[in-house]
Amino acid sequence: MAQINSCLKRTFIGFNLFFALVGAIILCLTVFAQIVTNGEDDDIENRTYGLICLYIMGAVTMLLGLLGAYGAYKEHKISLIVFLVCMVIGSLVMIRSGIPTAVLRPQVEGFLEEKFSELLPLNMATISQKHFVNNMQTSLHCCGLFSYTDWNEDIPSSCDCPSDLDEESDTCKQVVGMNRYPFLKQSRSIYSKPCFPILMHYVLLVADISLGVVFTLAALAVLGMILSSIMIHQLRHPNKTPVVYKVPTIFIPGPPKYQELQNDLPPPY
């Protein structure tokens, strides 16, 4: 006989199947990211560490979802208790990591601005720093960190606009700068936007998405805690067999034990 409410049981199973699906999606995206970045040798140690973390997160999420769905379907108390413990730990970890990140988010822009200011002027930066900025300028279509003057007059070719964008004033602009030859000044079409505001837009976007994911997972973990706790309580205290009370038979009075004596004799004269 089922000891868990059927509506609660179906809701919990659906919740955990969705949880398992999220874990499977994380694993698939991780495999895709590994295939795409397989040929890149830059910063391979950090890439491997990130992929391992994603694999672990996806596998744990999928296994917990399957464990919770199995425990609800079979009404297995041990599986539900393990699931509850994992949800408690997961919610604490998510809240512990999410709250400090949310507090530090407004300070990210100031921190990065200070760090990038240390690279100025860019024409005096190290080779690795110049390589980083040049790659950013090429991919983001920008020039300089805060302005094209960050390069002084030694503006690199990564700032040059393609010829088909020369007429677009909002994207490109004409400047007079030196390039490799100090004695030769020439007019050039370069990207008009600096890189730092564009970079900050993507950094804050990633931070907001990450915070949304963390707090969403924390809310799901709390919901899983509540549902699993109710199911464990129902398994520990199942509904008792209802007691059937017999309705007593309606009492039908029998003949009186005595009858009033009536004098049928005629009254005396």
Tab-separated table of N, CA and C in Angstrom, residues 19-177:
chain	number	residue	atom	x	y	z
A	19	PHE	N	15.879	17.889	-12.691
A	19	PHE	CA	17.208	18.042	-12.107
A	19	PHE	C	18.221	17.177	-12.851
A	20	ALA	N	17.844	15.927	-13.123
A	20	ALA	CA	18.740	15.024	-13.849
A	20	ALA	C	18.971	15.518	-15.277
A	21	LEU	N	17.941	16.080	-15.905
A	21	LEU	CA	18.086	16.614	-17.262
A	21	LEU	C	19.059	17.794	-17.288
A	22	VAL	N	19.000	18.640	-16.273
A	22	VAL	CA	19.948	19.753	-16.189
A	22	VAL	C	21.380	19.232	-16.083
A	23	GLY	N	21.581	18.196	-15.279
A	23	GLY	CA	22.911	17.602	-15.175
A	23	GLY	C	23.390	17.017	-16.487
A	24	ALA	N	22.491	16.359	-17.223
A	24	ALA	CA	22.871	15.798	-18.523
A	24	ALA	C	23.227	16.899	-19.513
A	25	ILE	N	22.492	18.017	-19.477
A	25	ILE	CA	22.799	19.145	-20.364
A	25	ILE	C	24.173	19.729	-20.033
A	26	ILE	N	24.489	19.840	-18.742
A	26	ILE	CA	25.806	20.341	-18.340
A	26	ILE	C	26.906	19.434	-18.861
A	27	LEU	N	26.718	18.123	-18.764
A	27	LEU	CA	27.713	17.184	-19.275
A	27	LEU	C	27.881	17.313	-20.784
A	28	CYS	N	26.776	17.437	-21.510
A	28	CYS	CA	26.857	17.566	-22.971
A	28	CYS	C	27.571	18.852	-23.371
A	29	LEU	N	27.248	19.951	-22.695
A	29	LEU	CA	27.912	21.219	-23.004
A	29	LEU	C	29.398	21.157	-22.665
A	30	THR	N	29.748	20.436	-21.609
A	30	THR	CA	31.153	20.304	-21.239
A	30	THR	C	31.919	19.511	-22.292
A	31	VAL	N	31.314	18.429	-22.768
A	31	VAL	CA	31.951	17.647	-23.832
A	31	VAL	C	32.127	18.500	-25.082
A	32	PHE	N	31.100	19.279	-25.424
A	32	PHE	CA	31.186	20.149	-26.608
A	32	PHE	C	32.293	21.190	-26.431
A	33	ALA	N	32.383	21.779	-25.221
A	33	ALA	CA	33.425	22.771	-24.960
A	33	ALA	C	34.808	22.145	-25.033
A	34	GLN	N	34.948	20.923	-24.570
A	34	GLN	CA	36.247	20.255	-24.637
A	34	GLN	C	36.649	19.984	-26.081
A	35	ILE	N	35.681	19.602	-26.920
A	35	ILE	CA	35.987	19.344	-28.329
A	35	ILE	C	36.382	20.631	-29.048
A	36	VAL	N	35.636	21.705	-28.761
A	36	VAL	CA	35.903	22.971	-29.443
A	36	VAL	C	37.263	23.542	-29.045
A	37	THR	N	37.610	23.464	-27.753
A	37	THR	CA	38.861	24.056	-27.258
A	37	THR	C	40.007	23.058	-27.222
A	38	ASN	N	39.838	21.935	-27.868
A	38	ASN	CA	40.874	20.898	-27.789
A	38	ASN	C	42.170	21.331	-28.452
A	39	GLY	N	42.057	22.138	-29.493
A	39	GLY	CA	43.267	22.543	-30.218
A	39	GLY	C	43.966	23.751	-29.644
A	40	GLU	N	43.405	24.364	-28.607
A	40	GLU	CA	44.006	25.552	-28.027
A	40	GLU	C	44.972	25.160	-26.919
A	41	ASP	N	46.187	25.689	-27.027
A	41	ASP	CA	47.229	25.361	-26.051
A	41	ASP	C	47.386	26.434	-24.984
A	42	ASP	N	46.731	27.597	-25.169
A	42	ASP	CA	46.886	28.694	-24.214
A	42	ASP	C	46.164	28.376	-22.915
A	43	ASP	N	46.907	28.521	-21.814
A	43	ASP	CA	46.328	28.359	-20.476
A	43	ASP	C	45.605	27.024	-20.353
A	44	ILE	N	46.289	25.953	-20.758
A	44	ILE	CA	45.656	24.634	-20.792
A	44	ILE	C	45.363	24.116	-19.394
A	45	GLU	N	46.148	24.541	-18.412
A	45	GLU	CA	45.922	24.063	-17.042
A	45	GLU	C	44.596	24.572	-16.496
A	46	ASN	N	44.324	25.871	-16.684
A	46	ASN	CA	43.055	26.433	-16.215
A	46	ASN	C	41.877	25.859	-16.986
A	47	ARG	N	42.072	25.599	-18.283
A	47	ARG	CA	40.989	25.011	-19.078
A	47	ARG	C	40.652	23.617	-18.578
A	48	THR	N	41.674	22.814	-18.274
A	48	THR	CA	41.438	21.455	-17.775
A	48	THR	C	40.734	21.490	-16.418
A	49	TYR	N	41.151	22.409	-15.550
A	49	TYR	CA	40.522	22.535	-14.234
A	49	TYR	C	39.052	22.908	-14.374
A	50	GLY	N	38.748	23.848	-15.259
A	50	GLY	CA	37.361	24.238	-15.471
A	50	GLY	C	36.518	23.108	-16.027
A	51	LEU	N	37.071	22.337	-16.969
A	51	LEU	CA	36.329	21.209	-17.539
A	51	LEU	C	36.057	20.137	-16.488
A	52	ILE	N	37.039	19.888	-15.630
A	52	ILE	CA	36.851	18.881	-14.570
A	52	ILE	C	35.737	19.323	-13.622
A	53	CYS	N	35.729	20.609	-13.258
A	53	CYS	CA	34.672	21.117	-12.372
A	53	CYS	C	33.298	20.976	-13.018
A	54	LEU	N	33.196	21.257	-14.314
A	54	LEU	CA	31.915	21.122	-15.010
A	54	LEU	C	31.481	19.660	-15.087
A	55	TYR	N	32.433	18.757	-15.343
A	55	TYR	CA	32.094	17.334	-15.371
A	55	TYR	C	31.563	16.868	-14.019
A	56	ILE	N	32.233	17.284	-12.952
A	56	ILE	CA	31.803	16.882	-11.614
A	56	ILE	C	30.418	17.460	-11.303
A	57	MET	N	30.213	18.740	-11.625
A	57	MET	CA	28.919	19.370	-11.357
A	57	MET	C	27.795	18.677	-12.119
A	58	GLY	N	28.022	18.407	-13.409
A	58	GLY	CA	26.989	17.747	-14.210
A	58	GLY	C	26.689	16.344	-13.729
A	59	ALA	N	27.745	15.582	-13.408
A	59	ALA	CA	27.538	14.199	-12.961
A	59	ALA	C	26.807	14.155	-11.619
A	60	VAL	N	27.211	15.018	-10.676
A	60	VAL	CA	26.574	15.031	-9.357
A	60	VAL	C	25.108	15.448	-9.477
A	61	THR	N	24.836	16.466	-10.298
A	61	THR	CA	23.458	16.930	-10.475
A	61	THR	C	22.582	15.833	-11.060
A	62	MET	N	23.093	15.144	-12.086
A	62	MET	CA	22.305	14.093	-12.723
A	62	MET	C	22.079	12.916	-11.775
A	63	LEU	N	23.113	12.517	-11.042
A	63	LEU	CA	22.974	11.383	-10.116
A	63	LEU	C	22.020	11.701	-8.974
A	64	LEU	N	22.075	12.929	-8.457
A	64	LEU	CA	21.150	13.308	-7.385
A	64	LEU	C	19.710	13.307	-7.880
A	65	GLY	N	19.496	13.801	-9.100
A	65	GLY	CA	18.143	13.773	-9.651
A	65	GLY	C	17.616	12.362	-9.807
A	66	LEU	N	18.452	11.460	-10.313
A	66	LEU	CA	18.030	10.063	-10.470
A	66	LEU	C	17.803	9.402	-9.113
A	67	LEU	N	18.658	9.745	-8.131
A	67	LEU	CA	18.498	9.169	-6.794
A	67	LEU	C	17.176	9.604	-6.171
A	68	GLY	N	16.863	10.891	-6.272
A	68	GLY	CA	15.604	11.374	-5.714
A	68	GLY	C	14.390	10.783	-6.406
A	69	ALA	N	14.455	10.656	-7.755
A	69	ALA	CA	13.334	10.074	-8.489
A	69	ALA	C	13.154	8.599	-8.113
A	70	TYR	N	14.260	7.877	-7.957
A	70	TYR	CA	14.175	6.464	-7.555
A	70	TYR	C	13.587	6.329	-6.153
A	71	GLY	N	14.071	7.172	-5.226
A	71	GLY	CA	13.566	7.095	-3.859
A	71	GLY	C	12.085	7.377	-3.759
A	72	ALA	N	11.598	8.328	-4.584
A	72	ALA	CA	10.172	8.641	-4.560
A	72	ALA	C	9.355	7.538	-5.223
A	73	TYR	N	9.854	7.020	-6.340
A	73	TYR	CA	9.095	5.995	-7.071
A	73	TYR	C	8.988	4.704	-6.265
A	74	LYS	N	10.098	4.301	-5.640
A	74	LYS	CA	10.104	3.065	-4.852
A	74	LYS	C	9.722	3.290	-3.397
A	75	GLU	N	9.548	4.568	-3.023
A	75	GLU	CA	9.281	4.923	-1.629
A	75	GLU	C	10.358	4.342	-0.719
A	76	HIS	N	11.617	4.572	-1.157
A	76	HIS	CA	12.785	4.048	-0.448
A	76	HIS	C	13.305	5.120	0.498
A	77	LYS	N	13.207	4.864	1.790
A	77	LYS	CA	13.512	5.876	2.785
A	77	LYS	C	14.988	6.262	2.769
A	78	ILE	N	15.917	5.287	2.627
A	78	ILE	CA	17.348	5.586	2.669
A	78	ILE	C	17.740	6.509	1.511
A	79	SER	N	17.203	6.245	0.320
A	79	SER	CA	17.518	7.094	-0.834
A	79	SER	C	17.039	8.522	-0.600
A	80	LEU	N	15.865	8.655	-0.025
A	80	LEU	CA	15.342	9.997	0.234
A	80	LEU	C	16.155	10.714	1.310
A	81	ILE	N	16.636	9.978	2.304
A	81	ILE	CA	17.459	10.605	3.344
A	81	ILE	C	18.786	11.082	2.762
A	82	VAL	N	19.420	10.245	1.915
A	82	VAL	CA	20.671	10.656	1.261
A	82	VAL	C	20.437	11.888	0.382
A	83	PHE	N	19.318	11.870	-0.340
A	83	PHE	CA	18.977	13.024	-1.180
A	83	PHE	C	18.790	14.274	-0.333
A	84	LEU	N	18.115	14.145	0.804
A	84	LEU	CA	17.886	15.288	1.689
A	84	LEU	C	19.201	15.856	2.204
A	85	VAL	N	20.121	14.980	2.619
A	85	VAL	CA	21.422	15.437	3.116
A	85	VAL	C	22.190	16.179	2.029
A	86	CYS	N	22.160	15.631	0.818
A	86	CYS	CA	22.855	16.290	-0.299
A	86	CYS	C	22.225	17.640	-0.619
A	87	MET	N	20.910	17.741	-0.529
A	87	MET	CA	20.251	19.021	-0.784
A	87	MET	C	20.617	20.051	0.287
A	88	VAL	N	20.715	19.617	1.524
A	88	VAL	CA	21.116	20.542	2.593
A	88	VAL	C	22.526	21.068	2.339
A	89	ILE	N	23.454	20.147	2.012
A	89	ILE	CA	24.836	20.560	1.745
A	89	ILE	C	24.889	21.465	0.514
A	90	GLY	N	24.155	21.078	-0.544
A	90	GLY	CA	24.174	21.870	-1.770
A	90	GLY	C	23.627	23.271	-1.576
A	91	SER	N	22.531	23.390	-0.834
A	91	SER	CA	21.952	24.713	-0.603
A	91	SER	C	22.904	25.595	0.212
A	92	LEU	N	23.564	25.010	1.218
A	92	LEU	CA	24.520	25.786	2.018
A	92	LEU	C	25.705	26.243	1.176
A	93	VAL	N	26.200	25.363	0.296
A	93	VAL	CA	27.332	25.731	-0.567
A	93	VAL	C	26.928	26.841	-1.540
A	94	MET	N	25.741	26.718	-2.136
A	94	MET	CA	25.294	27.730	-3.094
A	94	MET	C	25.093	29.084	-2.411
A	95	ILE	N	24.468	29.074	-1.248
A	95	ILE	CA	24.252	30.330	-0.540
A	95	ILE	C	25.581	30.921	-0.063
A	96	ARG	N	26.482	30.038	0.388
A	96	ARG	CA	27.797	30.504	0.861
A	96	ARG	C	28.606	31.133	-0.263
A	97	SER	N	28.492	30.630	-1.470
A	97	SER	CA	29.234	31.196	-2.596
A	97	SER	C	28.485	32.342	-3.263
A	98	GLY	N	27.159	32.320	-3.212
A	98	GLY	CA	26.378	33.337	-3.914
A	98	GLY	C	26.347	34.675	-3.195
A	99	ILE	N	26.199	34.670	-1.881
A	99	ILE	CA	26.072	35.925	-1.137
A	99	ILE	C	27.351	36.766	-1.213
A	100	PRO	N	28.557	36.194	-0.976
A	100	PRO	CA	29.765	37.027	-1.133
A	100	PRO	C	29.957	37.543	-2.557
A	101	THR	N	29.593	36.726	-3.550
A	101	THR	CA	29.716	37.179	-4.940
A	101	THR	C	28.785	38.347	-5.221
A	102	ALA	N	27.549	38.265	-4.699
A	102	ALA	CA	26.610	39.367	-4.887
A	102	ALA	C	27.087	40.632	-4.191
A	103	VAL	N	27.740	40.482	-3.040
A	103	VAL	CA	28.247	41.648	-2.314
A	103	VAL	C	29.415	42.294	-3.056
A	104	LEU	N	30.275	41.449	-3.659
A	104	LEU	CA	31.470	41.961	-4.333
A	104	LEU	C	31.204	42.438	-5.759
A	105	ARG	N	30.036	42.113	-6.316
A	105	ARG	CA	29.773	42.470	-7.707
A	105	ARG	C	29.931	43.956	-7.994
A	106	PRO	N	29.382	44.877	-7.155
A	106	PRO	CA	29.554	46.302	-7.467
A	106	PRO	C	31.006	46.766	-7.456
A	107	GLN	N	31.904	45.996	-6.833
A	107	GLN	CA	33.301	46.401	-6.739
A	107	GLN	C	34.142	45.863	-7.885
A	108	VAL	N	33.551	45.044	-8.753
A	108	VAL	CA	34.331	44.418	-9.822
A	108	VAL	C	34.863	45.459	-10.791
A	109	GLU	N	34.031	46.413	-11.184
A	109	GLU	CA	34.439	47.406	-12.175
A	109	GLU	C	35.612	48.233	-11.668
A	110	GLY	N	35.530	48.686	-10.423
A	110	GLY	CA	36.632	49.470	-9.870
A	110	GLY	C	37.914	48.667	-9.753
A	111	PHE	N	37.785	47.400	-9.380
A	111	PHE	CA	38.971	46.543	-9.244
A	111	PHE	C	39.638	46.328	-10.599
A	112	LEU	N	38.855	46.000	-11.629
A	112	LEU	CA	39.430	45.769	-12.955
A	112	LEU	C	39.998	47.058	-13.553
A	113	GLU	N	39.324	48.177	-13.306
A	113	GLU	CA	39.841	49.445	-13.820
A	113	GLU	C	41.200	49.764	-13.223
A	114	GLU	N	41.347	49.474	-11.946
A	114	GLU	CA	42.643	49.710	-11.300
A	114	GLU	C	43.726	48.794	-11.863
A	115	LYS	N	43.374	47.524	-12.096
A	115	LYS	CA	44.347	46.575	-12.626
A	115	LYS	C	44.756	46.923	-14.056
A	116	PHE	N	43.775	47.307	-14.890
A	116	PHE	CA	44.107	47.642	-16.274
A	116	PHE	C	44.872	48.964	-16.352
A	117	SER	N	44.644	49.855	-15.393
A	117	SER	CA	45.388	51.118	-15.407
A	117	SER	C	46.877	50.898	-15.193
A	118	GLU	N	47.224	49.794	-14.544
A	118	GLU	CA	48.635	49.486	-14.317
A	118	GLU	C	49.357	49.104	-15.600
A	119	LEU	N	48.616	48.777	-16.659
A	119	LEU	CA	49.239	48.394	-17.930
A	119	LEU	C	49.627	49.600	-18.785
A	120	LEU	N	49.130	50.775	-18.405
A	120	LEU	CA	49.360	51.964	-19.227
A	120	LEU	C	50.761	52.534	-18.973
A	121	PRO	N	51.349	53.141	-20.019
A	121	PRO	CA	50.915	53.147	-21.423
A	121	PRO	C	51.149	51.791	-22.077
A	122	LEU	N	50.288	51.453	-23.000
A	122	LEU	CA	50.331	50.114	-23.590
A	122	LEU	C	51.565	49.893	-24.449
A	123	ASN	N	52.092	50.946	-25.020
A	123	ASN	CA	53.284	50.755	-25.861
A	123	ASN	C	54.517	50.411	-25.037
A	124	MET	N	54.429	50.595	-23.698
A	124	MET	CA	55.531	50.241	-22.806
A	124	MET	C	55.250	48.947	-22.046
A	125	ALA	N	54.142	48.274	-22.347
A	125	ALA	CA	53.790	47.043	-21.636
A	125	ALA	C	54.671	45.887	-22.116
A	126	THR	N	54.587	44.774	-21.378
A	126	THR	CA	55.348	43.592	-21.758
A	126	THR	C	54.752	42.947	-23.007
A	127	ILE	N	55.505	42.025	-23.585
A	127	ILE	CA	55.051	41.367	-24.813
A	127	ILE	C	53.768	40.581	-24.567
A	128	SER	N	53.696	39.880	-23.442
A	128	SER	CA	52.500	39.092	-23.147
A	128	SER	C	51.285	39.992	-22.928
A	129	GLN	N	51.497	41.146	-22.275
A	129	GLN	CA	50.389	42.076	-22.060
A	129	GLN	C	49.918	42.688	-23.371
A	130	LYS	N	50.866	43.029	-24.249
A	130	LYS	CA	50.489	43.546	-25.561
A	130	LYS	C	49.730	42.495	-26.361
A	131	HIS	N	50.164	41.260	-26.250
A	131	HIS	CA	49.481	40.176	-26.966
A	131	HIS	C	48.048	40.021	-26.470
A	132	PHE	N	47.861	40.115	-25.168
A	132	PHE	CA	46.518	40.025	-24.592
A	132	PHE	C	45.627	41.159	-25.093
A	133	VAL	N	46.129	42.395	-25.071
A	133	VAL	CA	45.332	43.545	-25.500
A	133	VAL	C	45.053	43.485	-26.993
A	134	ASN	N	46.034	43.064	-27.781
A	134	ASN	CA	45.824	42.960	-29.230
A	134	ASN	C	44.746	41.941	-29.563
A	135	ASN	N	44.752	40.807	-28.882
A	135	ASN	CA	43.707	39.801	-29.106
A	135	ASN	C	42.338	40.344	-28.710
A	136	MET	N	42.277	41.077	-27.620
A	136	MET	CA	41.015	41.655	-27.183
A	136	MET	C	40.525	42.700	-28.186
A	137	GLN	N	41.420	43.514	-28.717
A	137	GLN	CA	41.030	44.525	-29.689
A	137	GLN	C	40.506	43.885	-30.973
A	138	THR	N	41.130	42.793	-31.385
A	138	THR	CA	40.684	42.121	-32.605
A	138	THR	C	39.314	41.488	-32.428
A	139	SER	N	39.080	40.859	-31.271
A	139	SER	CA	37.820	40.139	-31.066
A	139	SER	C	36.676	41.077	-30.705
A	140	LEU	N	36.954	42.155	-29.959
A	140	LEU	CA	35.899	43.064	-29.509
A	140	LEU	C	35.730	44.283	-30.410
A	141	HIS	N	36.593	44.425	-31.409
A	141	HIS	CA	36.522	45.560	-32.326
A	141	HIS	C	36.610	46.884	-31.568
A	142	CYS	N	37.713	47.056	-30.858
A	142	CYS	CA	37.934	48.246	-30.056
A	142	CYS	C	39.399	48.622	-30.148
A	143	CYS	N	39.755	49.758	-29.556
A	143	CYS	CA	41.142	50.216	-29.610
A	143	CYS	C	41.509	50.856	-28.283
A	144	GLY	N	42.547	50.332	-27.656
A	144	GLY	CA	42.957	50.828	-26.352
A	144	GLY	C	42.058	50.321	-25.246
A	145	LEU	N	42.529	50.458	-24.026
A	145	LEU	CA	41.715	50.036	-22.891
A	145	LEU	C	40.675	51.095	-22.526
A	146	PHE	N	41.126	52.336	-22.382
A	146	PHE	CA	40.224	53.433	-22.043
A	146	PHE	C	40.119	54.448	-23.189
A	147	SER	N	41.110	54.433	-24.068
A	147	SER	CA	41.112	55.305	-25.239
A	147	SER	C	42.233	54.828	-26.162
A	148	TYR	N	42.151	55.222	-27.420
A	148	TYR	CA	43.215	54.837	-28.347
A	148	TYR	C	44.538	55.516	-27.981
A	149	THR	N	44.458	56.595	-27.167
A	149	THR	CA	45.681	57.265	-26.737
A	149	THR	C	46.468	56.444	-25.716
A	150	ASP	N	45.897	55.332	-25.246
A	150	ASP	CA	46.659	54.450	-24.348
A	150	ASP	C	47.909	53.925	-25.023
A	151	TRP	N	47.907	53.873	-26.359
A	151	TRP	CA	49.068	53.412	-27.128
A	151	TRP	C	50.016	54.563	-27.455
A	152	ASN	N	49.727	55.747	-26.932
A	152	ASN	CA	50.438	56.958	-27.348
A	152	ASN	C	50.266	57.107	-28.866
A	153	GLU	N	51.326	57.138	-29.617
A	153	GLU	CA	51.184	57.241	-31.064
A	153	GLU	C	51.549	55.935	-31.768
A	154	ASP	N	51.886	54.921	-30.981
A	154	ASP	CA	52.268	53.626	-31.558
A	154	ASP	C	51.045	52.708	-31.596
A	155	ILE	N	50.079	53.047	-32.419
A	155	ILE	CA	48.820	52.295	-32.484
A	155	ILE	C	49.037	51.029	-33.304
A	156	PRO	N	48.735	49.861	-32.742
A	156	PRO	CA	48.981	48.613	-33.480
A	156	PRO	C	47.946	48.382	-34.575
A	157	SER	N	48.242	47.418	-35.423
A	157	SER	CA	47.342	47.114	-36.546
A	157	SER	C	46.042	46.465	-36.087
A	158	SER	N	46.000	45.936	-34.847
A	158	SER	CA	44.757	45.335	-34.354
A	158	SER	C	43.672	46.382	-34.141
A	159	CYS	N	44.031	47.668	-34.130
A	159	CYS	CA	43.044	48.734	-33.990
A	159	CYS	C	42.438	49.149	-35.332
A	160	ASP	N	43.033	48.711	-36.432
A	160	ASP	CA	42.584	49.167	-37.742
A	160	ASP	C	41.209	48.623	-38.087
A	161	CYS	N	40.376	49.505	-38.637
A	161	CYS	CA	39.055	49.100	-39.103
A	161	CYS	C	39.169	48.445	-40.479
A	162	PRO	N	38.331	47.459	-40.760
A	162	PRO	CA	38.274	46.945	-42.128
A	162	PRO	C	37.839	48.034	-43.087
A	163	SER	N	38.202	47.890	-44.333
A	163	SER	CA	37.909	48.929	-45.328
A	163	SER	C	36.414	49.135	-45.528
A	164	ASP	N	35.614	48.094	-45.327
A	164	ASP	CA	34.174	48.248	-45.550
A	164	ASP	C	33.479	48.969	-44.402
A	165	LEU	N	34.206	49.278	-43.311
A	165	LEU	CA	33.616	49.990	-42.178
A	165	LEU	C	34.105	51.417	-42.070
A	166	ASP	N	34.910	51.855	-43.027
A	166	ASP	CA	35.495	53.191	-42.923
A	166	ASP	C	34.450	54.291	-42.893
A	167	GLU	N	33.337	54.082	-43.562
A	167	GLU	CA	32.334	55.136	-43.660
A	167	GLU	C	31.429	55.206	-42.431
A	168	GLU	N	31.512	54.201	-41.571
A	168	GLU	CA	30.630	54.181	-40.402
A	168	GLU	C	31.303	54.939	-39.262
A	169	SER	N	30.842	56.153	-39.023
A	169	SER	CA	31.499	57.018	-38.051
A	169	SER	C	31.351	56.519	-36.619
A	170	ASP	N	30.263	55.789	-36.326
A	170	ASP	CA	30.066	55.328	-34.963
A	170	ASP	C	30.965	54.143	-34.625
A	171	THR	N	31.500	53.485	-35.614
A	171	THR	CA	32.379	52.342	-35.383
A	171	THR	C	33.848	52.701	-35.566
A	172	CYS	N	34.138	53.493	-36.537
A	172	CYS	CA	35.521	53.845	-36.845
A	172	CYS	C	35.695	55.358	-36.838
A	173	LYS	N	36.939	55.780	-36.703
A	173	LYS	CA	37.259	57.202	-36.789
A	173	LYS	C	38.676	57.363	-37.326
A	174	GLN	N	38.912	58.529	-37.888
A	174	GLN	CA	40.198	58.835	-38.479
A	174	GLN	C	41.105	59.500	-37.437
A	175	VAL	N	42.319	58.993	-37.320
A	175	VAL	CA	43.306	59.579	-36.413
A	175	VAL	C	44.626	59.685	-37.151
A	176	VAL	N	45.506	60.514	-36.641
A	176	VAL	CA	46.864	60.643	-37.174
A	176	VAL	C	47.793	60.050	-36.134
A	177	GLY	N	48.433	58.968	-36.487
A	177	GLY	CA	49.281	58.295	-35.522
A	177	GLY	C	50.489	57.676	-36.171
